[in-house]
PDB file of C-alpha atoms and ligand atoms in Angstrom:
ATOM      1  CA  MET A  16      -7.377  24.210  99.101  1.00 36.00           C
ATOM      2  CA  VAL A  17      -5.894  21.010 100.423  1.00 42.00           C
ATOM      3  CA  LYS A  18      -2.613  19.928 101.932  1.00 59.00           C
ATOM      4  CA  GLY A  19      -1.387  16.577 103.039  1.00 90.00           C
ATOM      5  CA  VAL A  20      -2.599  13.133 102.222  1.00 95.00           C
ATOM      6  CA  GLY A  21      -5.253  11.895  99.824  1.00 96.00           C
ATOM      7  CA  LEU A  22      -6.936   8.610  99.046  1.00 96.00           C
ATOM      8  CA  GLY A  23      -8.261   7.458  95.685  1.00 96.00           C
ATOM      9  CA  TYR A  24     -11.993   6.807  96.008  1.00 95.00           C
ATOM     10  CA  ARG A  25     -13.793   4.165  93.965  1.00 91.00           C
ATOM     11  CA  ARG A  26     -17.339   2.867  93.831  1.00 89.00           C
ATOM     12  CA  GLU A  27     -16.253  -0.255  95.709  1.00 88.00           C
ATOM     13  CA  MET A  28     -15.414   2.020  98.641  1.00 91.00           C
ATOM     14  CA  VAL A  29     -18.784   3.687  99.301  1.00 91.00           C
ATOM     15  CA  SER A  30     -19.321   1.414 102.313  1.00 92.00           C
ATOM     16  CA  MET A  31     -16.086   2.819 103.818  1.00 93.00           C
ATOM     17  CA  ASN A  32     -17.332   6.439 104.049  1.00 95.00           C
ATOM     18  CA  LYS A  33     -17.571   6.580 107.834  1.00 95.00           C
ATOM     19  CA  GLU A  34     -14.124   5.100 108.308  1.00 94.00           C
ATOM     20  CA  ILE A  35     -12.610   7.446 105.712  1.00 96.00           C
ATOM     21  CA  LEU A  36     -14.114  10.465 107.462  1.00 95.00           C
ATOM     22  CA  SER A  37     -12.741   9.436 110.816  1.00 95.00           C
ATOM     23  CA  ALA A  38      -9.268   8.743 109.387  1.00 95.00           C
ATOM     24  CA  ASN A  39      -6.450  11.219 108.819  1.00 92.00           C
ATOM     25  CA  ILE A  40      -7.295  11.767 105.171  1.00 95.00           C
ATOM     26  CA  ASP A  41      -7.175  15.345 103.845  1.00 95.00           C
ATOM     27  CA  TYR A  42      -8.886  14.768 100.493  1.00 96.00           C
ATOM     28  CA  VAL A  43     -10.296  12.089  98.243  1.00 96.00           C
ATOM     29  CA  GLU A  44      -9.950  11.819  94.490  1.00 96.00           C
ATOM     30  CA  VAL A  45     -12.312  10.351  91.899  1.00 96.00           C
ATOM     31  CA  ALA A  46     -12.342   9.913  88.145  1.00 95.00           C
ATOM     32  CA  PRO A  47     -15.237  12.254  87.221  1.00 94.00           C
ATOM     33  CA  GLU A  48     -16.339  10.166  84.232  1.00 92.00           C
ATOM     34  CA  ASN A  49     -16.994   7.246  86.588  1.00 90.00           C
ATOM     35  CA  TRP A  50     -19.427   9.320  88.660  1.00 91.00           C
ATOM     36  CA  MET A  51     -21.005  11.861  86.272  1.00 89.00           C
ATOM     37  CA  ARG A  52     -23.829   9.644  85.108  1.00 80.00           C
ATOM     38  CA  MET A  53     -24.231   7.537  88.231  1.00 75.00           C
ATOM     39  CA  ASN A  54     -27.612   6.869  89.786  1.00 73.00           C
ATOM     40  CA  SER A  55     -28.350   7.991  93.331  1.00 72.00           C
ATOM     41  CA  LEU A  56     -27.057   4.700  94.741  1.00 78.00           C
ATOM     42  CA  TYR A  57     -23.539   6.052  94.181  1.00 82.00           C
ATOM     43  CA  GLN A  58     -24.100   9.810  93.918  1.00 84.00           C
ATOM     44  CA  LYS A  59     -25.602   9.984  97.405  1.00 89.00           C
ATOM     45  CA  PRO A  60     -22.597   8.504  99.228  1.00 92.00           C
ATOM     46  CA  LEU A  61     -20.214  10.650  97.158  1.00 93.00           C
ATOM     47  CA  LYS A  62     -22.230  13.755  98.037  1.00 92.00           C
ATOM     48  CA  GLU A  63     -22.286  12.787 101.725  1.00 93.00           C
ATOM     49  CA  LEU A  64     -18.560  12.127 101.766  1.00 94.00           C
ATOM     50  CA  THR A  65     -17.615  15.308  99.939  1.00 93.00           C
ATOM     51  CA  GLU A  66     -19.735  17.489 102.208  1.00 94.00           C
ATOM     52  CA  ASN A  67     -17.135  16.673 104.831  1.00 93.00           C
ATOM     53  CA  ILE A  68     -13.902  16.186 102.936  1.00 94.00           C
ATOM     54  CA  PRO A  69     -12.505  18.045  99.896  1.00 94.00           C
ATOM     55  CA  LEU A  70     -12.685  16.338  96.523  1.00 96.00           C
ATOM     56  CA  SER A  71     -10.132  16.422  93.763  1.00 96.00           C
ATOM     57  CA  THR A  72     -10.648  14.836  90.357  1.00 97.00           C
ATOM     58  CA  HIS A  73      -8.395  12.808  88.110  1.00 97.00           C
ATOM     59  CA  GLY A  74      -9.711  12.091  84.628  1.00 95.00           C
ATOM     60  CA  LEU A  75      -9.207   9.011  82.488  1.00 93.00           C
ATOM     61  CA  SER A  76     -10.700   9.727  79.079  1.00 92.00           C
ATOM     62  CA  LEU A  77      -9.899  13.280  78.004  1.00 94.00           C
ATOM     63  CA  SER A  78      -7.312  11.882  75.592  1.00 93.00           C
ATOM     64  CA  LEU A  79      -5.100  14.957  75.479  1.00 95.00           C
ATOM     65  CA  GLY A  80      -2.742  13.520  72.852  1.00 93.00           C
ATOM     66  CA  SER A  81      -5.356  12.072  70.531  1.00 93.00           C
ATOM     67  CA  PRO A  82      -5.419  12.917  66.811  1.00 93.00           C
ATOM     68  CA  ASP A  83      -9.228  13.124  67.187  1.00 93.00           C
ATOM     69  CA  PRO A  84     -10.777  16.517  67.882  1.00 94.00           C
ATOM     70  CA  LEU A  85     -11.156  17.309  71.561  1.00 95.00           C
ATOM     71  CA  ASP A  86     -14.523  16.091  72.895  1.00 95.00           C
ATOM     72  CA  ILE A  87     -15.924  19.501  73.839  1.00 96.00           C
ATOM     73  CA  GLU A  88     -19.221  18.066  75.073  1.00 96.00           C
ATOM     74  CA  PHE A  89     -17.312  15.786  77.442  1.00 95.00           C
ATOM     75  CA  VAL A  90     -15.234  18.701  78.781  1.00 97.00           C
ATOM     76  CA  LYS A  91     -18.436  20.680  79.401  1.00 97.00           C
ATOM     77  CA  ASN A  92     -19.863  17.725  81.317  1.00 95.00           C
ATOM     78  CA  VAL A  93     -16.693  17.593  83.419  1.00 96.00           C
ATOM     79  CA  LYS A  94     -17.120  21.308  84.150  1.00 97.00           C
ATOM     80  CA  SER A  95     -20.685  20.710  85.355  1.00 94.00           C
ATOM     81  CA  PHE A  96     -19.410  17.951  87.660  1.00 94.00           C
ATOM     82  CA  LEU A  97     -16.611  20.155  89.031  1.00 95.00           C
ATOM     83  CA  ASP A  98     -19.057  22.997  89.625  1.00 94.00           C
ATOM     84  CA  ALA A  99     -21.650  20.717  91.274  1.00 91.00           C
ATOM     85  CA  TYR A 100     -19.098  19.305  93.725  1.00 92.00           C
ATOM     86  CA  ASN A 101     -17.198  22.557  94.194  1.00 91.00           C
ATOM     87  CA  VAL A 102     -13.970  21.035  92.895  1.00 95.00           C
ATOM     88  CA  GLU A 103     -10.952  23.159  92.009  1.00 90.00           C
ATOM     89  CA  SER A 104      -8.555  20.458  90.991  1.00 94.00           C
ATOM     90  CA  TYR A 105      -8.793  18.408  87.796  1.00 97.00           C
ATOM     91  CA  SER A 106      -5.866  16.430  86.478  1.00 98.00           C
ATOM     92  CA  GLU A 107      -5.411  14.259  83.408  1.00 97.00           C
ATOM     93  CA  HIS A 108      -2.816  11.940  81.956  1.00 96.00           C
ATOM     94  CA  LEU A 109      -0.182  13.151  79.528  1.00 96.00           C
ATOM     95  CA  SER A 110      -1.223  10.437  77.087  1.00 92.00           C
ATOM     96  CA  TYR A 111      -4.081   9.554  74.757  1.00 90.00           C
ATOM     97  CA  CYS A 112      -6.719   6.869  74.804  1.00 89.00           C
ATOM     98  CA  SER A 113      -8.671   7.359  71.603  1.00 85.00           C
ATOM     99  CA  SER A 114      -8.296   7.447  67.847  1.00 83.00           C
ATOM    100  CA  ASN A 115     -11.549   6.809  66.034  1.00 78.00           C
ATOM    101  CA  GLY A 116     -12.989   5.346  69.220  1.00 77.00           C
ATOM    102  CA  HIS A 117     -11.841   4.783  72.795  1.00 77.00           C
ATOM    103  CA  VAL A 118      -9.240   2.122  73.531  1.00 72.00           C
ATOM    104  CA  TYR A 119      -9.604   2.413  77.342  1.00 71.00           C
ATOM    105  CA  ASP A 120      -5.871   2.402  77.847  1.00 81.00           C
ATOM    106  CA  LEU A 121      -3.321   5.181  78.310  1.00 87.00           C
ATOM    107  CA  MET A 122      -1.161   5.304  75.176  1.00 89.00           C
ATOM    108  CA  PRO A 123       2.152   7.228  75.103  1.00 91.00           C
ATOM    109  CA  ILE A 124       2.360  10.424  73.061  1.00 93.00           C
ATOM    110  CA  PRO A 125       5.451  10.544  70.782  1.00 95.00           C
ATOM    111  CA  PHE A 126       8.136  12.678  72.436  1.00 96.00           C
ATOM    112  CA  THR A 127       8.415  15.272  69.623  1.00 97.00           C
ATOM    113  CA  TYR A 128       8.288  19.090  69.513  1.00 97.00           C
ATOM    114  CA  ASP A 129       5.178  18.986  67.317  1.00 97.00           C
ATOM    115  CA  ALA A 130       3.341  16.659  69.686  1.00 97.00           C
ATOM    116  CA  ALA A 131       4.319  18.744  72.730  1.00 97.00           C
ATOM    117  CA  ARG A 132       2.935  21.915  71.115  1.00 98.00           C
ATOM    118  CA  TYR A 133      -0.184  20.093  69.899  1.00 97.00           C
ATOM    119  CA  VAL A 134      -0.945  18.745  73.385  1.00 98.00           C
ATOM    120  CA  ALA A 135      -0.207  22.099  75.023  1.00 98.00           C
ATOM    121  CA  LYS A 136      -2.784  23.782  72.771  1.00 98.00           C
ATOM    122  CA  ARG A 137      -5.397  21.180  73.684  1.00 98.00           C
ATOM    123  CA  ILE A 138      -4.660  21.647  77.385  1.00 98.00           C
ATOM    124  CA  GLN A 139      -5.168  25.395  76.976  1.00 98.00           C
ATOM    125  CA  GLN A 140      -8.470  24.717  75.230  1.00 98.00           C
ATOM    126  CA  VAL A 141      -9.586  22.507  78.143  1.00 98.00           C
ATOM    127  CA  GLN A 142      -8.483  25.109  80.688  1.00 98.00           C
ATOM    128  CA  ASP A 143     -10.489  27.785  78.846  1.00 98.00           C
ATOM    129  CA  ILE A 144     -13.672  25.702  78.917  1.00 98.00           C
ATOM    130  CA  LEU A 145     -13.229  24.571  82.522  1.00 97.00           C
ATOM    131  CA  GLU A 146     -12.220  28.071  83.642  1.00 97.00           C
ATOM    132  CA  ARG A 147      -9.580  26.343  85.740  1.00 96.00           C
ATOM    133  CA  LYS A 148      -5.919  25.503  85.436  1.00 97.00           C
ATOM    134  CA  ILE A 149      -5.512  21.738  85.107  1.00 98.00           C
ATOM    135  CA  ALA A 150      -2.650  19.427  86.065  1.00 98.00           C
ATOM    136  CA  ILE A 151      -1.103  16.828  83.789  1.00 98.00           C
ATOM    137  CA  GLU A 152       0.272  13.559  85.102  1.00 98.00           C
ATOM    138  CA  ASN A 153       3.469  11.876  83.897  1.00 98.00           C
ATOM    139  CA  VAL A 154       2.303   8.423  82.805  1.00 95.00           C
ATOM    140  CA  SER A 155       3.903   4.993  82.770  1.00 95.00           C
ATOM    141  CA  TYR A 156       4.586   3.681  79.256  1.00 95.00           C
ATOM    142  CA  TYR A 157       6.134   0.551  77.829  1.00 94.00           C
ATOM    143  CA  LEU A 158       7.056   1.732  74.343  1.00 90.00           C
ATOM    144  CA  SER A 159       8.344   5.105  73.237  1.00 87.00           C
ATOM    145  CA  PRO A 160       7.027   5.916  69.731  1.00 86.00           C
ATOM    146  CA  SER A 161       9.603   8.675  69.088  1.00 88.00           C
ATOM    147  CA  ASN A 162      12.721   9.895  70.858  1.00 86.00           C
ATOM    148  CA  GLU A 163      13.211  13.291  69.213  1.00 96.00           C
ATOM    149  CA  LEU A 164      12.986  14.573  72.813  1.00 97.00           C
ATOM    150  CA  ASN A 165      13.451  12.703  76.036  1.00 95.00           C
ATOM    151  CA  GLU A 166      10.582  12.446  78.512  1.00 96.00           C
ATOM    152  CA  ILE A 167      11.952  15.254  80.682  1.00 97.00           C
ATOM    153  CA  GLU A 168      12.225  17.691  77.757  1.00 97.00           C
ATOM    154  CA  PHE A 169       8.806  16.719  76.429  1.00 97.00           C
ATOM    155  CA  THR A 170       7.133  17.216  79.815  1.00 98.00           C
ATOM    156  CA  GLN A 171       8.902  20.544  80.395  1.00 98.00           C
ATOM    157  CA  ILE A 172       7.788  21.927  77.014  1.00 98.00           C
ATOM    158  CA  VAL A 173       4.168  20.908  77.604  1.00 98.00           C
ATOM    159  CA  LEU A 174       4.168  22.500  81.067  1.00 98.00           C
ATOM    160  CA  GLU A 175       5.709  25.728  79.789  1.00 98.00           C
ATOM    161  CA  GLU A 176       3.540  26.120  76.700  1.00 98.00           C
ATOM    162  CA  ALA A 177       0.234  25.087  78.301  1.00 98.00           C
ATOM    163  CA  LYS A 178       0.899  26.990  81.529  1.00 98.00           C
ATOM    164  CA  CYS A 179      -0.648  24.087  83.389  1.00 98.00           C
ATOM    165  CA  ASP A 180       0.361  22.279  86.572  1.00 98.00           C
ATOM    166  CA  LEU A 181       2.027  18.908  87.086  1.00 98.00           C
ATOM    167  CA  LEU A 182       0.728  15.932  89.009  1.00 98.00           C
ATOM    168  CA  LEU A 183       3.951  14.085  89.750  1.00 98.00           C
ATOM    169  CA  ASP A 184       3.305  10.350  89.913  1.00 98.00           C
ATOM    170  CA  VAL A 185       6.334   9.002  91.736  1.00 98.00           C
ATOM    171  CA  ASN A 186       5.522   5.360  91.069  1.00 98.00           C
ATOM    172  CA  ASN A 187       5.293   6.092  87.332  1.00 98.00           C
ATOM    173  CA  VAL A 188       8.728   7.714  87.449  1.00 98.00           C
ATOM    174  CA  TYR A 189      10.135   4.618  89.159  1.00 98.00           C
ATOM    175  CA  VAL A 190       8.469   2.151  86.766  1.00 98.00           C
ATOM    176  CA  ASN A 191       9.618   4.124  83.693  1.00 97.00           C
ATOM    177  CA  SER A 192      13.135   4.507  85.056  1.00 98.00           C
ATOM    178  CA  ILE A 193      13.523   0.715  85.210  1.00 97.00           C
ATOM    179  CA  ASN A 194      11.717  -0.076  81.963  1.00 97.00           C
ATOM    180  CA  HIS A 195      13.505   2.638  79.974  1.00 96.00           C
ATOM    181  CA  ASN A 196      16.779   2.556  81.850  1.00 95.00           C
ATOM    182  CA  TYR A 197      17.040   6.115  83.114  1.00 96.00           C
ATOM    183  CA  ASP A 198      17.799   7.681  86.459  1.00 98.00           C
ATOM    184  CA  ALA A 199      14.592   8.252  88.437  1.00 98.00           C
ATOM    185  CA  LYS A 200      16.163  10.889  90.675  1.00 98.00           C
ATOM    186  CA  SER A 201      17.332  12.944  87.687  1.00 98.00           C
ATOM    187  CA  PHE A 202      13.788  12.918  86.311  1.00 98.00           C
ATOM    188  CA  ILE A 203      12.326  14.058  89.644  1.00 98.00           C
ATOM    189  CA  GLN A 204      14.959  16.759  90.023  1.00 98.00           C
ATOM    190  CA  ALA A 205      14.314  18.128  86.518  1.00 98.00           C
ATOM    191  CA  MET A 206      10.630  18.769  87.150  1.00 98.00           C
ATOM    192  CA  PRO A 207       9.869  22.440  87.901  1.00 98.00           C
ATOM    193  CA  SER A 208       9.011  22.832  91.608  1.00 97.00           C
ATOM    194  CA  THR A 209       6.576  25.663  90.987  1.00 97.00           C
ATOM    195  CA  ALA A 210       4.507  23.537  88.584  1.00 98.00           C
ATOM    196  CA  ILE A 211       4.019  20.616  90.977  1.00 97.00           C
ATOM    197  CA  LEU A 212       0.486  20.830  92.316  1.00 97.00           C
ATOM    198  CA  CYS A 213       0.263  17.388  93.859  1.00 97.00           C
ATOM    199  CA  GLY A 214       1.484  13.821  93.554  1.00 98.00           C
ATOM    200  CA  HIS A 215       0.492  10.171  93.323  1.00 98.00           C
ATOM    201  CA  ILE A 216       2.006   7.085  94.807  1.00 98.00           C
ATOM    202  CA  ALA A 217       0.963   3.492  94.109  1.00 97.00           C
ATOM    203  CA  GLY A 218       2.064  -0.118  93.966  1.00 97.00           C
ATOM    204  CA  HIS A 219       3.398  -1.866  90.873  1.00 96.00           C
ATOM    205  CA  TYR A 220       4.059  -5.443  89.762  1.00 96.00           C
ATOM    206  CA  ASP A 221       7.620  -6.795  89.442  1.00 95.00           C
ATOM    207  CA  GLU A 222       7.403  -8.770  86.203  1.00 96.00           C
ATOM    208  CA  ASP A 223      11.205  -9.032  86.003  1.00 95.00           C
ATOM    209  CA  ASP A 224      14.328  -7.172  87.126  1.00 95.00           C
ATOM    210  CA  ASP A 225      14.043  -4.898  84.104  1.00 95.00           C
ATOM    211  CA  LEU A 226      10.267  -4.862  83.657  1.00 95.00           C
ATOM    212  CA  LYS A 227       7.855  -3.262  86.114  1.00 96.00           C
ATOM    213  CA  ILE A 228       4.118  -2.982  85.439  1.00 94.00           C
ATOM    214  CA  ASP A 229       2.141  -0.064  86.842  1.00 94.00           C
ATOM    215  CA  THR A 230      -0.830  -1.989  88.260  1.00 93.00           C
ATOM    216  CA  HIS A 231      -2.043  -0.003  91.303  1.00 94.00           C
ATOM    217  CA  GLY A 232      -2.878  -3.444  92.623  1.00 93.00           C
ATOM    218  CA  SER A 233      -0.492  -3.932  95.539  1.00 95.00           C
ATOM    219  CA  ALA A 234       1.268  -2.123  98.343  1.00 97.00           C
ATOM    220  CA  VAL A 235       3.758   0.660  97.547  1.00 98.00           C
ATOM    221  CA  LYS A 236       7.293  -0.751  97.165  1.00 97.00           C
ATOM    222  CA  PRO A 237      10.239   0.455  99.316  1.00 98.00           C
ATOM    223  CA  GLU A 238      12.060   1.943  96.293  1.00 98.00           C
ATOM    224  CA  VAL A 239       9.025   4.130  95.573  1.00 98.00           C
ATOM    225  CA  TRP A 240       8.766   5.313  99.181  1.00 98.00           C
ATOM    226  CA  SER A 241      12.419   6.372  98.957  1.00 98.00           C
ATOM    227  CA  LEU A 242      11.740   8.224  95.732  1.00 98.00           C
ATOM    228  CA  LEU A 243       8.794  10.062  97.307  1.00 98.00           C
ATOM    229  CA  GLU A 244      11.112  11.198 100.073  1.00 97.00           C
ATOM    230  CA  TYR A 245      13.608  12.359  97.455  1.00 98.00           C
ATOM    231  CA  ALA A 246      10.846  14.279  95.630  1.00 97.00           C
ATOM    232  CA  TYR A 247       9.962  16.169  98.838  1.00 96.00           C
ATOM    233  CA  GLN A 248      13.650  16.833  99.407  1.00 96.00           C
ATOM    234  CA  CYS A 249      13.902  18.413  95.926  1.00 96.00           C
ATOM    235  CA  HIS A 250      10.614  20.283  95.729  1.00 96.00           C
ATOM    236  CA  GLY A 251       9.212  20.558  99.246  1.00 94.00           C
ATOM    237  CA  VAL A 252       6.133  18.701 100.414  1.00 95.00           C
ATOM    238  CA  PHE A 253       3.207  18.533  98.019  1.00 96.00           C
ATOM    239  CA  PRO A 254      -0.211  16.922  98.587  1.00 97.00           C
ATOM    240  CA  THR A 255       0.153  13.226  97.795  1.00 98.00           C
ATOM    241  CA  LEU A 256      -2.504  10.654  97.110  1.00 97.00           C
ATOM    242  CA  LEU A 257      -2.441   6.881  97.421  1.00 97.00           C
ATOM    243  CA  GLU A 258      -3.877   5.180  94.325  1.00 97.00           C
ATOM    244  CA  ARG A 259      -5.270   1.676  94.628  1.00 95.00           C
ATOM    245  CA  ASP A 260      -7.386   0.383  91.751  1.00 90.00           C
ATOM    246  CA  PHE A 261      -7.219  -3.413  92.048  1.00 89.00           C
ATOM    247  CA  ASN A 262      -7.123  -5.925  94.886  1.00 92.00           C
ATOM    248  CA  ILE A 263      -8.679  -3.258  97.106  1.00 91.00           C
ATOM    249  CA  PRO A 264      -7.720  -4.299 100.651  1.00 93.00           C
ATOM    250  CA  GLU A 265      -9.317  -3.435 103.979  1.00 93.00           C
ATOM    251  CA  LEU A 266      -9.277   0.307 104.568  1.00 94.00           C
ATOM    252  CA  SER A 267      -6.915  -0.188 107.513  1.00 95.00           C
ATOM    253  CA  GLU A 268      -4.238  -1.456 105.122  1.00 96.00           C
ATOM    254  CA  MET A 269      -4.567   1.621 102.889  1.00 96.00           C
ATOM    255  CA  LEU A 270      -4.568   3.875 105.937  1.00 96.00           C
ATOM    256  CA  GLY A 271      -1.259   2.321 106.937  1.00 97.00           C
ATOM    257  CA  GLU A 272       0.141   3.573 103.647  1.00 97.00           C
ATOM    258  CA  THR A 273      -1.462   7.022 103.825  1.00 97.00           C
ATOM    259  CA  GLY A 274       0.016   7.230 107.323  1.00 96.00           C
ATOM    260  CA  GLN A 275       3.411   6.515 105.816  1.00 97.00           C
ATOM    261  CA  ILE A 276       2.932   9.395 103.332  1.00 97.00           C
ATOM    262  CA  SER A 277       2.166  11.628 106.313  1.00 95.00           C
ATOM    263  CA  ALA A 278       5.206  10.425 108.232  1.00 95.00           C
ATOM    264  CA  ILE A 279       7.486  11.220 105.280  1.00 95.00           C
ATOM    265  CA  GLN A 280       5.849  14.624 104.794  1.00 95.00           C
ATOM    266  CA  ASN A 281       6.434  15.418 108.449  1.00 93.00           C
ATOM    267  CA  LYS A 282      10.171  15.026 107.941  1.00 92.00           C
ATOM    268  CA  PHE A 283      10.112  18.085 105.684  1.00 88.00           C
ATOM    269  CA  SER A 284       8.792  21.570 106.103  1.00 66.00           C
ATOM    270  CA  LYS A 285       5.492  21.986 104.345  1.00 56.00           C
ATOM    271  CA  ARG A 286       5.297  24.551 101.593  1.00 53.00           C
ATOM    272  CA  PRO A 287       2.059  26.427 100.971  1.00 47.00           C
ATOM    273  CA  SER A 288       0.272  24.342  98.395  1.00 50.00           C
ATOM    274  CA  SER A 289      -3.129  23.523  97.084  1.00 49.00           C
ATOM    275  CA  VAL A 290      -4.948  20.809  95.210  1.00 53.00           C
TER     276      VAL A 290
HETATM  277 FE1  LIG B 324      -1.211   8.268  89.055  1.00 70.25          FE
END
């Protein structure tokens, strides 16, 4: 459906609709749960925007790794939202955020065979209800509850067993590579090209030389731009979205960064891809 460059869209940005439409943005992305029960004050601008630009969705609360049963009612509500806005693409985090109640944070799933198979089954269940293939995103994490597998092996097993796609978040790879002392390029290289549906890029906070925090609250760092270029080199160009969740700047500043995504993409031949 979509190639090129995307921009994360938040409620704070509804006044930017006109500017977004006149910019070189190929798609926008929202968290469906933040818009499903919104009054017309927000639904109207989203509808107006998405009549003119494709929408992809990136969920926050599906809690794929949770020990709690999957929230079927929630998944059905997501399906209604996707159908109403004619959305093909829905991605979620390879993490969990609930256990007897929501914690509103993305917790790491233990890297074990059992957990990989458990999550893969839940992804299949979601895909069946949505009648769509979904994409899972590699998340940033600050503690690894089990190291029976490494992150690469865990992610590969989930992708294979669930037959789902991957949303490759390049900033998360960078942040994890510093915090957990692994080689970011090796991680990128090990991801299966055919599973990569799209990507994310974002800014992070340098707490220390060996501690980076995935904040989405500042400009993308040079090391992450280089890694995005490396990812295209390995896998070909895939649609890539700029995430910015805090300290939202003027649109012109974000467009500078989406322009940089475009410039890097233009260095490589585009492969046929969709969001
Ligand atoms: Fe992301």
